[in-house]
PDB file of C-alpha atoms in Angstrom:
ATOM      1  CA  UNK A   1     -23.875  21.192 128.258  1.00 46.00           C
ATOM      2  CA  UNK A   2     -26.823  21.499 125.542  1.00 48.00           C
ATOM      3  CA  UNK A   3     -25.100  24.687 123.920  1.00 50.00           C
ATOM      4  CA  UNK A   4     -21.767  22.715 123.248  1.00 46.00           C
ATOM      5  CA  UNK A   5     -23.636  19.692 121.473  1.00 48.00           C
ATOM      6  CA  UNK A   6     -23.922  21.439 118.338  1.00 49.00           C
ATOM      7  CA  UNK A   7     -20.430  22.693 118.256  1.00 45.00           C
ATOM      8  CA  UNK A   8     -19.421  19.054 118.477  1.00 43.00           C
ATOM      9  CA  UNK A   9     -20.959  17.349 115.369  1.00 42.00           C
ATOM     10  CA  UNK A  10     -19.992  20.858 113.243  1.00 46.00           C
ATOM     11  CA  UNK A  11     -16.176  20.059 114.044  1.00 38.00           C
ATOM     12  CA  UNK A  12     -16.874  16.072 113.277  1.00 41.00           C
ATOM     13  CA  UNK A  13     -18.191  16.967 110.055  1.00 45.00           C
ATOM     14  CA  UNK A  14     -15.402  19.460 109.198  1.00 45.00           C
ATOM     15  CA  UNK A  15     -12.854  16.620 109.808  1.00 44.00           C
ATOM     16  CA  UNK A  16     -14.632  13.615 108.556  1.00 44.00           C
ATOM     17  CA  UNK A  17     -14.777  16.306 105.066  1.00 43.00           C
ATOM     18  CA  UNK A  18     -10.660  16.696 105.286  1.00 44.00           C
ATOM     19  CA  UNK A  19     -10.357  13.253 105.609  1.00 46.00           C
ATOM     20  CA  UNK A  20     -12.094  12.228 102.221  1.00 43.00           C
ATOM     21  CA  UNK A  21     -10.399  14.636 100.432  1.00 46.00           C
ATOM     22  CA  UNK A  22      -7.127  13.985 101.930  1.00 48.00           C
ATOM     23  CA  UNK A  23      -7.402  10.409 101.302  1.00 44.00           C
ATOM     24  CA  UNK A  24     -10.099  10.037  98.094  1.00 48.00           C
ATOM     25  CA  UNK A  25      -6.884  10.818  95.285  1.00 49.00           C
ATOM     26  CA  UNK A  26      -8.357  13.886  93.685  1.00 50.00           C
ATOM     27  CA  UNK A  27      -6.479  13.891  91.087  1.00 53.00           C
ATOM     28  CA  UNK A  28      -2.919  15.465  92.875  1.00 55.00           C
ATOM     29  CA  UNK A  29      -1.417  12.654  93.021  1.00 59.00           C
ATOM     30  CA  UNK A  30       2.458  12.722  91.176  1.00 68.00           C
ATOM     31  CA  UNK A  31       3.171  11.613  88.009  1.00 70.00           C
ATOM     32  CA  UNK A  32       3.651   8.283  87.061  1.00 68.00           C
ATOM     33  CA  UNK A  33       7.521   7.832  86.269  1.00 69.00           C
ATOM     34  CA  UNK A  34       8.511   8.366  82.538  1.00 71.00           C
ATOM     35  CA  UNK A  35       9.141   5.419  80.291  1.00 74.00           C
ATOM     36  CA  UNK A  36      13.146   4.997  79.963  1.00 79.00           C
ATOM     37  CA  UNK A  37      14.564   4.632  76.276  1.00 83.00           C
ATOM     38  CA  UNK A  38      17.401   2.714  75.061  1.00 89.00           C
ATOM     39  CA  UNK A  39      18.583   3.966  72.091  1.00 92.00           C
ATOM     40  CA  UNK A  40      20.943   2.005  70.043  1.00 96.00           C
ATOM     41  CA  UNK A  41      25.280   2.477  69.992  1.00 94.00           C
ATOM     42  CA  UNK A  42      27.264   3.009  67.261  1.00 94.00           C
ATOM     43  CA  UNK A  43      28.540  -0.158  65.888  1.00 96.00           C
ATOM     44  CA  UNK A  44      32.333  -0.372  64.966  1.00 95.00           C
ATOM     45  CA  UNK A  45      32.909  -1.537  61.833  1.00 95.00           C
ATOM     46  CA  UNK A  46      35.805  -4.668  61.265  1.00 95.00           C
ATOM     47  CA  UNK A  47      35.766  -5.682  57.601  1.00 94.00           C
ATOM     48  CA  UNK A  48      36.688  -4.495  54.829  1.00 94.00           C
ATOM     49  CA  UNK A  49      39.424  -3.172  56.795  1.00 90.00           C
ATOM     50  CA  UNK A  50      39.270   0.614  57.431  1.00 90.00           C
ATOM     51  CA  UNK A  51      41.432   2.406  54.245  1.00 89.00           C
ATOM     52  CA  UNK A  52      42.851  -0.299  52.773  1.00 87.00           C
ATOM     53  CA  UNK A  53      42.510  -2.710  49.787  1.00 87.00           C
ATOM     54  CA  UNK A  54      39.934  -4.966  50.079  1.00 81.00           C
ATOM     55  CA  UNK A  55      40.852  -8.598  50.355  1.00 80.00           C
ATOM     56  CA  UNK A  56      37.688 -10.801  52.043  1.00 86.00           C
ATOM     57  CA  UNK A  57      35.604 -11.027  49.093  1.00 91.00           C
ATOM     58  CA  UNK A  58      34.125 -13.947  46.191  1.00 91.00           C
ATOM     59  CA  UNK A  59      34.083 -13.510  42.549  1.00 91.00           C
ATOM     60  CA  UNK A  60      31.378 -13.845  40.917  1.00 91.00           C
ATOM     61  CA  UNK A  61      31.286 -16.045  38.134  1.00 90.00           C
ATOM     62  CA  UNK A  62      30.250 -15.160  34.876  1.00 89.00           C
ATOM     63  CA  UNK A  63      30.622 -11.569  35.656  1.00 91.00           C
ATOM     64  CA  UNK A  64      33.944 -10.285  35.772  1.00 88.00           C
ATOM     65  CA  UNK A  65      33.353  -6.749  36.628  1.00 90.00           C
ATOM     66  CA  UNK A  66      31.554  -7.484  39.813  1.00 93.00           C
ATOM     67  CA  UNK A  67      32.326  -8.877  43.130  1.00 93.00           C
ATOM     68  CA  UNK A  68      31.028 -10.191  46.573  1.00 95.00           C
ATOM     69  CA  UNK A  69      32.189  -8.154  49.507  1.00 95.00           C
ATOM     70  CA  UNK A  70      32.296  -9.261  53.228  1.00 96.00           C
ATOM     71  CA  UNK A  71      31.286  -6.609  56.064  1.00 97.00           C
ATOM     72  CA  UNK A  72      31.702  -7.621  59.179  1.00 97.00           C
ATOM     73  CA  UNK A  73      30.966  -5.156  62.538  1.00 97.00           C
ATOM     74  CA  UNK A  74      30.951  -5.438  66.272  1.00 97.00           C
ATOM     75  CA  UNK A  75      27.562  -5.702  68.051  1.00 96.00           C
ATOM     76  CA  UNK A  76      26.423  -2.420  69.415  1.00 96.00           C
ATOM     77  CA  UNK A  77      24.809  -2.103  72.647  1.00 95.00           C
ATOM     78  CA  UNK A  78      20.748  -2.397  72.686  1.00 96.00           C
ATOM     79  CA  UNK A  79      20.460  -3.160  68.637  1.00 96.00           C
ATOM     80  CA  UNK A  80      18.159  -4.998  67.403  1.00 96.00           C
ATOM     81  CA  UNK A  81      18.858  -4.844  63.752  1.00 97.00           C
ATOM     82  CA  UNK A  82      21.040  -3.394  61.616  1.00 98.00           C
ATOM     83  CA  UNK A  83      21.421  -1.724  58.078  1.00 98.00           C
ATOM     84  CA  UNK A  84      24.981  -1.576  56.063  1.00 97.00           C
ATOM     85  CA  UNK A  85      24.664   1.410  53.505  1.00 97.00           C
ATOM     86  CA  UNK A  86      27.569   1.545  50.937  1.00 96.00           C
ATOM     87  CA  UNK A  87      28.180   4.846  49.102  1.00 93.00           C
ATOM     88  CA  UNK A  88      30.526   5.857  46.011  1.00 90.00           C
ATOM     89  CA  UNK A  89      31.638   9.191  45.251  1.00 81.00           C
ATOM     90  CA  UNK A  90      29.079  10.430  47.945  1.00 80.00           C
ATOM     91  CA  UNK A  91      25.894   8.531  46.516  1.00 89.00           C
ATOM     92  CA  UNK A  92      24.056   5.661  47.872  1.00 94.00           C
ATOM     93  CA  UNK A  93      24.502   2.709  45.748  1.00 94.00           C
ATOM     94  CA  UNK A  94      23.617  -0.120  48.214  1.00 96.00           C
ATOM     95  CA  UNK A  95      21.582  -0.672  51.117  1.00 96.00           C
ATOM     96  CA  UNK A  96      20.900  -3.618  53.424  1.00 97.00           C
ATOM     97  CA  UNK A  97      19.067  -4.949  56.340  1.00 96.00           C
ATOM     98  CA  UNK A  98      20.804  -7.210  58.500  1.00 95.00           C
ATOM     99  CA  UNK A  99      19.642  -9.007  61.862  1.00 95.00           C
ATOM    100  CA  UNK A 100      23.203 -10.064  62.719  1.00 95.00           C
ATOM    101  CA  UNK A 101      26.795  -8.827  62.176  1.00 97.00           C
ATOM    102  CA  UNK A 102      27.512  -9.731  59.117  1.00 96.00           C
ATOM    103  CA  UNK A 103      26.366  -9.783  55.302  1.00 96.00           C
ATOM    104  CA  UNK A 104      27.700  -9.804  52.071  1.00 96.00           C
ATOM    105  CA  UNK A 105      27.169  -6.931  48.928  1.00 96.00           C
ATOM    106  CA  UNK A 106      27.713  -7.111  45.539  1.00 95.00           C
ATOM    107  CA  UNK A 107      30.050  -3.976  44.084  1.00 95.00           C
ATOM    108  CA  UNK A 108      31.690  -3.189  40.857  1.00 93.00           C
ATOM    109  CA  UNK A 109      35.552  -4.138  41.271  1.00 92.00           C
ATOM    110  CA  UNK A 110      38.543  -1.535  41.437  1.00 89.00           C
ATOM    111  CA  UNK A 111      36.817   1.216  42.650  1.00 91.00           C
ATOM    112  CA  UNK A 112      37.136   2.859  46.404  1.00 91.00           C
ATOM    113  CA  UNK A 113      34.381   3.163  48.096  1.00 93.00           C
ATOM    114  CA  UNK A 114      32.301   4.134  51.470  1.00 93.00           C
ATOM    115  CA  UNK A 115      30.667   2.607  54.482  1.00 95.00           C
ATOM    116  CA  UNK A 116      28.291   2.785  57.312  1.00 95.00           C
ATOM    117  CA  UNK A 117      26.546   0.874  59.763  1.00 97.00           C
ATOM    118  CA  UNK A 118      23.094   2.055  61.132  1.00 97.00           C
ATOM    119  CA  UNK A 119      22.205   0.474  64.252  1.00 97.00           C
ATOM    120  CA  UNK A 120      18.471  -0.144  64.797  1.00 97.00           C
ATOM    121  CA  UNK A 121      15.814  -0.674  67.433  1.00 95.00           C
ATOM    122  CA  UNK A 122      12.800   0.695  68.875  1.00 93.00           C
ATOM    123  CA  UNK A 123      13.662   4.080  70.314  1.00 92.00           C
ATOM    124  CA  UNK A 124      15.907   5.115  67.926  1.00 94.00           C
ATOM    125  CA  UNK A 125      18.874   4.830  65.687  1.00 94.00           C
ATOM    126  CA  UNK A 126      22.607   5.316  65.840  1.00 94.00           C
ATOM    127  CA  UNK A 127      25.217   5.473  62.816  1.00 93.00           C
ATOM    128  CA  UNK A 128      28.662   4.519  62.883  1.00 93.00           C
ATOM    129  CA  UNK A 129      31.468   6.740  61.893  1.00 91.00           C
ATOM    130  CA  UNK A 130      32.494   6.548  58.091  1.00 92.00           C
ATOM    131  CA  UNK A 131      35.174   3.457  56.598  1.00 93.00           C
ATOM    132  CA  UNK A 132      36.134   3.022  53.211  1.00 93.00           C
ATOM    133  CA  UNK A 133      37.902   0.715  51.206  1.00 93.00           C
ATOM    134  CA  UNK A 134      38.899  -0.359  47.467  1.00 92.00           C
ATOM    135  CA  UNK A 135      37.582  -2.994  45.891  1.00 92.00           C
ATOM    136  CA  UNK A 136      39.977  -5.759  44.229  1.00 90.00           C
ATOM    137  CA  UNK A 137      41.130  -5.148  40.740  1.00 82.00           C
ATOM    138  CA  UNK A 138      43.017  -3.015  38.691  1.00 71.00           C
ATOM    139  CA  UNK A 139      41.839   0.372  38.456  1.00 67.00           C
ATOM    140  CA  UNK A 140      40.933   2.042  35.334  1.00 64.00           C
ATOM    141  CA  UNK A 141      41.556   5.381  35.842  1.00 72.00           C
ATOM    142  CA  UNK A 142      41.860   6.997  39.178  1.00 81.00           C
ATOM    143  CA  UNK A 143      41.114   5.769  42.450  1.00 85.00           C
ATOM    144  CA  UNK A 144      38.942   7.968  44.796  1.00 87.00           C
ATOM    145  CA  UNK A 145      40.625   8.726  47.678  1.00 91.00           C
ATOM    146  CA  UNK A 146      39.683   6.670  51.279  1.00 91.00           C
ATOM    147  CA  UNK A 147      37.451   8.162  53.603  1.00 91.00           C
ATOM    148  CA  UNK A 148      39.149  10.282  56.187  1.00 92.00           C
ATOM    149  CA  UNK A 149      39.451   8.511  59.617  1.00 91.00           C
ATOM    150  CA  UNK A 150      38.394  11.075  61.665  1.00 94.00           C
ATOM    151  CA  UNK A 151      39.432  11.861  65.903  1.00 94.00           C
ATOM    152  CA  UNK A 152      37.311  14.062  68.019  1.00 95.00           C
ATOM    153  CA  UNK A 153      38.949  15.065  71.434  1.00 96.00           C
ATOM    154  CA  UNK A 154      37.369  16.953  74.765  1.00 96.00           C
ATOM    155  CA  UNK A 155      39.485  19.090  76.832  1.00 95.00           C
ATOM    156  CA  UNK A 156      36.913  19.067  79.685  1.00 93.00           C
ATOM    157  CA  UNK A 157      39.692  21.522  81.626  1.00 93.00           C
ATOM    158  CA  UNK A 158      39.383  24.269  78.862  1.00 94.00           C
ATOM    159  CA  UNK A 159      36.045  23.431  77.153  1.00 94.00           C
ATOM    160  CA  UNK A 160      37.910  23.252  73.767  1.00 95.00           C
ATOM    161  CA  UNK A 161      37.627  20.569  71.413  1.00 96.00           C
ATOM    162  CA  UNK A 162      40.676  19.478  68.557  1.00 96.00           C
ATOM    163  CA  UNK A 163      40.054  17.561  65.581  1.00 96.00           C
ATOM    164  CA  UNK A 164      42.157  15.576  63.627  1.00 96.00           C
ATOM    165  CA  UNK A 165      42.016  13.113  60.272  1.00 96.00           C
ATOM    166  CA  UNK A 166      44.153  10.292  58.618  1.00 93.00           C
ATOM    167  CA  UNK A 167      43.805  11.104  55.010  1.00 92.00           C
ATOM    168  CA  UNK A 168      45.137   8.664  52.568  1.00 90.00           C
ATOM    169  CA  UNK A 169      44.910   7.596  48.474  1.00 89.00           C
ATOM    170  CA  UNK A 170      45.333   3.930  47.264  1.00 86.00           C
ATOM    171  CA  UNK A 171      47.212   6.578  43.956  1.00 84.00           C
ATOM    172  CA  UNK A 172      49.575   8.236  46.741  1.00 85.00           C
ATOM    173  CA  UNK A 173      47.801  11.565  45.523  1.00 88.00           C
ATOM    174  CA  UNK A 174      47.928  14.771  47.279  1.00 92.00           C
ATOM    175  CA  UNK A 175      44.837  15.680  49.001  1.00 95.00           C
ATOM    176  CA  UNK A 176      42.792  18.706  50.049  1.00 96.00           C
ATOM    177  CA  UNK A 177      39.907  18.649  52.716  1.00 97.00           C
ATOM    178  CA  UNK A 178      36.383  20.579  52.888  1.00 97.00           C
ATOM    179  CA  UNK A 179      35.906  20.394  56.213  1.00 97.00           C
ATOM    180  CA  UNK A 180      32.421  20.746  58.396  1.00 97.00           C
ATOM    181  CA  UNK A 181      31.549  21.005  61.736  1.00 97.00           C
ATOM    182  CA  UNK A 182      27.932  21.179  63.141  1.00 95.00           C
ATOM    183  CA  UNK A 183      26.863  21.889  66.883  1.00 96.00           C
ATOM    184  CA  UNK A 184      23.520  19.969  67.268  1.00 92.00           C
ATOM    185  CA  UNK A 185      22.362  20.279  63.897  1.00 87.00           C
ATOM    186  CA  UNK A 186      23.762  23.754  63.389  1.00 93.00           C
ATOM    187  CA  UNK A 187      27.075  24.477  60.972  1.00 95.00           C
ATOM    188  CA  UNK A 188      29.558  25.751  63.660  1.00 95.00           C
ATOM    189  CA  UNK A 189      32.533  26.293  60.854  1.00 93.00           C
ATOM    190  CA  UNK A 190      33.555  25.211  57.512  1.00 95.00           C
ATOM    191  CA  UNK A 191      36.507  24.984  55.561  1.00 95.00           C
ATOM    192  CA  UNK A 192      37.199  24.592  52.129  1.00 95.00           C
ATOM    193  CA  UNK A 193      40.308  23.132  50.294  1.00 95.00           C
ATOM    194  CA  UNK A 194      41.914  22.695  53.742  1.00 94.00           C
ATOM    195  CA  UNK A 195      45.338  21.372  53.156  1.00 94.00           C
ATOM    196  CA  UNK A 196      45.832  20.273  56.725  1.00 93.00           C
ATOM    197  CA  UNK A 197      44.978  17.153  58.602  1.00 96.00           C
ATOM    198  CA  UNK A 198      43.827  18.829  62.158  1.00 95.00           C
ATOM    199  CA  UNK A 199      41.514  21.913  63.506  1.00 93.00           C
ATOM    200  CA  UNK A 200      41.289  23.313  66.663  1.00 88.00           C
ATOM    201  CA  UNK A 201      41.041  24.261  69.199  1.00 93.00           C
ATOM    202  CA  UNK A 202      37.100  24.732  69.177  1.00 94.00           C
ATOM    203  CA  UNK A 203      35.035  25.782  71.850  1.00 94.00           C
ATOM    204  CA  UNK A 204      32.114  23.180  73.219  1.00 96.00           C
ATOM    205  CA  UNK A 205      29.505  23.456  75.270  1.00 95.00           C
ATOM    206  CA  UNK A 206      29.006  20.464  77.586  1.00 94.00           C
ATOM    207  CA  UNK A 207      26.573  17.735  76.680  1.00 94.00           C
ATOM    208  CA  UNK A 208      26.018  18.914  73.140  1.00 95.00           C
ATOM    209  CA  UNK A 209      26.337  17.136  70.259  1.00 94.00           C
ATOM    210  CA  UNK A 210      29.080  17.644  67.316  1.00 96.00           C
ATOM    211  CA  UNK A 211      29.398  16.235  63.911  1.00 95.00           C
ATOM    212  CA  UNK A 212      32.249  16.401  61.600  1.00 96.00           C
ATOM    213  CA  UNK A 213      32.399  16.298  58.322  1.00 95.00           C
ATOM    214  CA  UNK A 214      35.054  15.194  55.483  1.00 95.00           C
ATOM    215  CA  UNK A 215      35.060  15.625  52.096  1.00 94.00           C
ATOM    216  CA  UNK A 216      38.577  13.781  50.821  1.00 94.00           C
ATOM    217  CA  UNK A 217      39.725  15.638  47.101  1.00 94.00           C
ATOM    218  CA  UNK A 218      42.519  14.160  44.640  1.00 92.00           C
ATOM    219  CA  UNK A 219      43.962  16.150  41.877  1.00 89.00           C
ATOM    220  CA  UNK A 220      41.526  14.237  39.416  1.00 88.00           C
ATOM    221  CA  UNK A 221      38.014  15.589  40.855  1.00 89.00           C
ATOM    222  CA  UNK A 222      37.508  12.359  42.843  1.00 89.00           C
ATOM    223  CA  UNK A 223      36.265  12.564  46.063  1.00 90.00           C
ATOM    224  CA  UNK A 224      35.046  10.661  49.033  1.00 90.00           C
ATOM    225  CA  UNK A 225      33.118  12.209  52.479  1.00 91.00           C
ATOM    226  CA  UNK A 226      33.074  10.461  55.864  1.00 91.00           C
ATOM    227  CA  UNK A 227      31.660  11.560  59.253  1.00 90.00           C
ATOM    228  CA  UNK A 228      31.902  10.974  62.843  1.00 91.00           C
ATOM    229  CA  UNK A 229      29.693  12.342  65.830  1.00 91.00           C
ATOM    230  CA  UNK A 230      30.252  12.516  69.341  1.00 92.00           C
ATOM    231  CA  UNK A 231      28.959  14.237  72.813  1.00 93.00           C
ATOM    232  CA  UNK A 232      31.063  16.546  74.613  1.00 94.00           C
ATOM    233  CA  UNK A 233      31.435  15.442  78.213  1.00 93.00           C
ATOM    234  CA  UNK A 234      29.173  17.083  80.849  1.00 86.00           C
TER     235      UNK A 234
END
């Protein structure tokens, strides 16, 4: 019985040593879980009503070339904030920050112009598609045409996408389209002086992300652009 003593305590050591580094962490544990973001929605605009004349607004007195315009938009999911960016002839000309869903912008009268809505928060931000419409007043000159309202459809049965645009002109003058598509960042095609109002079909790839582009052209060099995004189904 002596001889087997020490054979004993070796294989209590050996397990008491498995235990503690079985049980003392060591640094294997698994990852702690990720931190979910919650990106903002698009918002959807409401007013000024999408390609038309624009008829919620104030004048403003003593200045008869300007005029106070109502935008109006539905919440969008996870916002916090919001900015309304007005453009004419494709350039920035206003900008605002807005904590609820509405605000008010001064603009020159009688001319058409465009709109987004950028929906803000912590992890991110989201932009609505493009609106447009014409400010009150008769025009001198010609109008610029309205942004194109612009439809992007998934066939998830034949991974092919169409595309399709309402293209209008408070003038009634014949347009042409230079048209853009981009596949997560990257131009996929482009058109130029497309006479058309649809493309397609297009080949997607699931879960990626497309953005078209639409640059509205009138007869008199006037112009407008819109966009719209969305994700292709996975």
């Amino acid at each position: 019985m002596k001889e087997l003593k020490p054979t004993i305590v070796k294989l209590f050591g050996m397990t008491m040593i498995a235990m503690l580094f079985s049980c003392g962490g060591g640094g294997g544990g698994e990852e702690p879980p990720k931190e979910q973001k919650n990106p903002p929605a698009k918002a959807v605009g409401v007013l000024p009503a999408n390609g038309e004349s624009c008829s919620d607004y104030e004048e403003i007195i003593g200045n008869e070339n300007r005029v106070l315009i109502a935008f109006k938009w539905n919440a969008a999911q996870f916002a916090q904030s919001y900015e309304v960016v007005a453009f004419y002839g494709g350039s920035e000309i206003a900008r605002k920050s807005v904590g609820g869903l509405e605000t008010k912008i001064e603009l020159d009268k009688r001319k058409t112009y465009t709109w987004q809505i950028v929906s803000i928060n912590g992890d991110g931000e989201a932009t609505s598609n493009t609106y447009s419409f014409t400010s009150p007043g008769v025009p001198v000159g010609n109008y610029a045409p309205y942004a194109a309202e612009i439809t992007i459809e998934f066939n998830v049965a034949t991974s092919e996408m169409s595309i399709s645009w309402i293209g209008s002109d408070e003038d009634g003058d014949e347009l042409t389209y230079d048209v853009t598509v981009w596949e997560n960042g990257s131009i996929l095609m482009e058109e130029i002086d497309y006479t058309v109002q649809s493309m397609g079909p297009i080949t997607f790839i699931n879960g990626e992300n497309y953005t078209v582009e639409i640059v509205s052209k009138d007869s008199s060099g006037n112009s407008s652009i819109s966009k719209a995004s969305a994700v292709a189904p996975l």
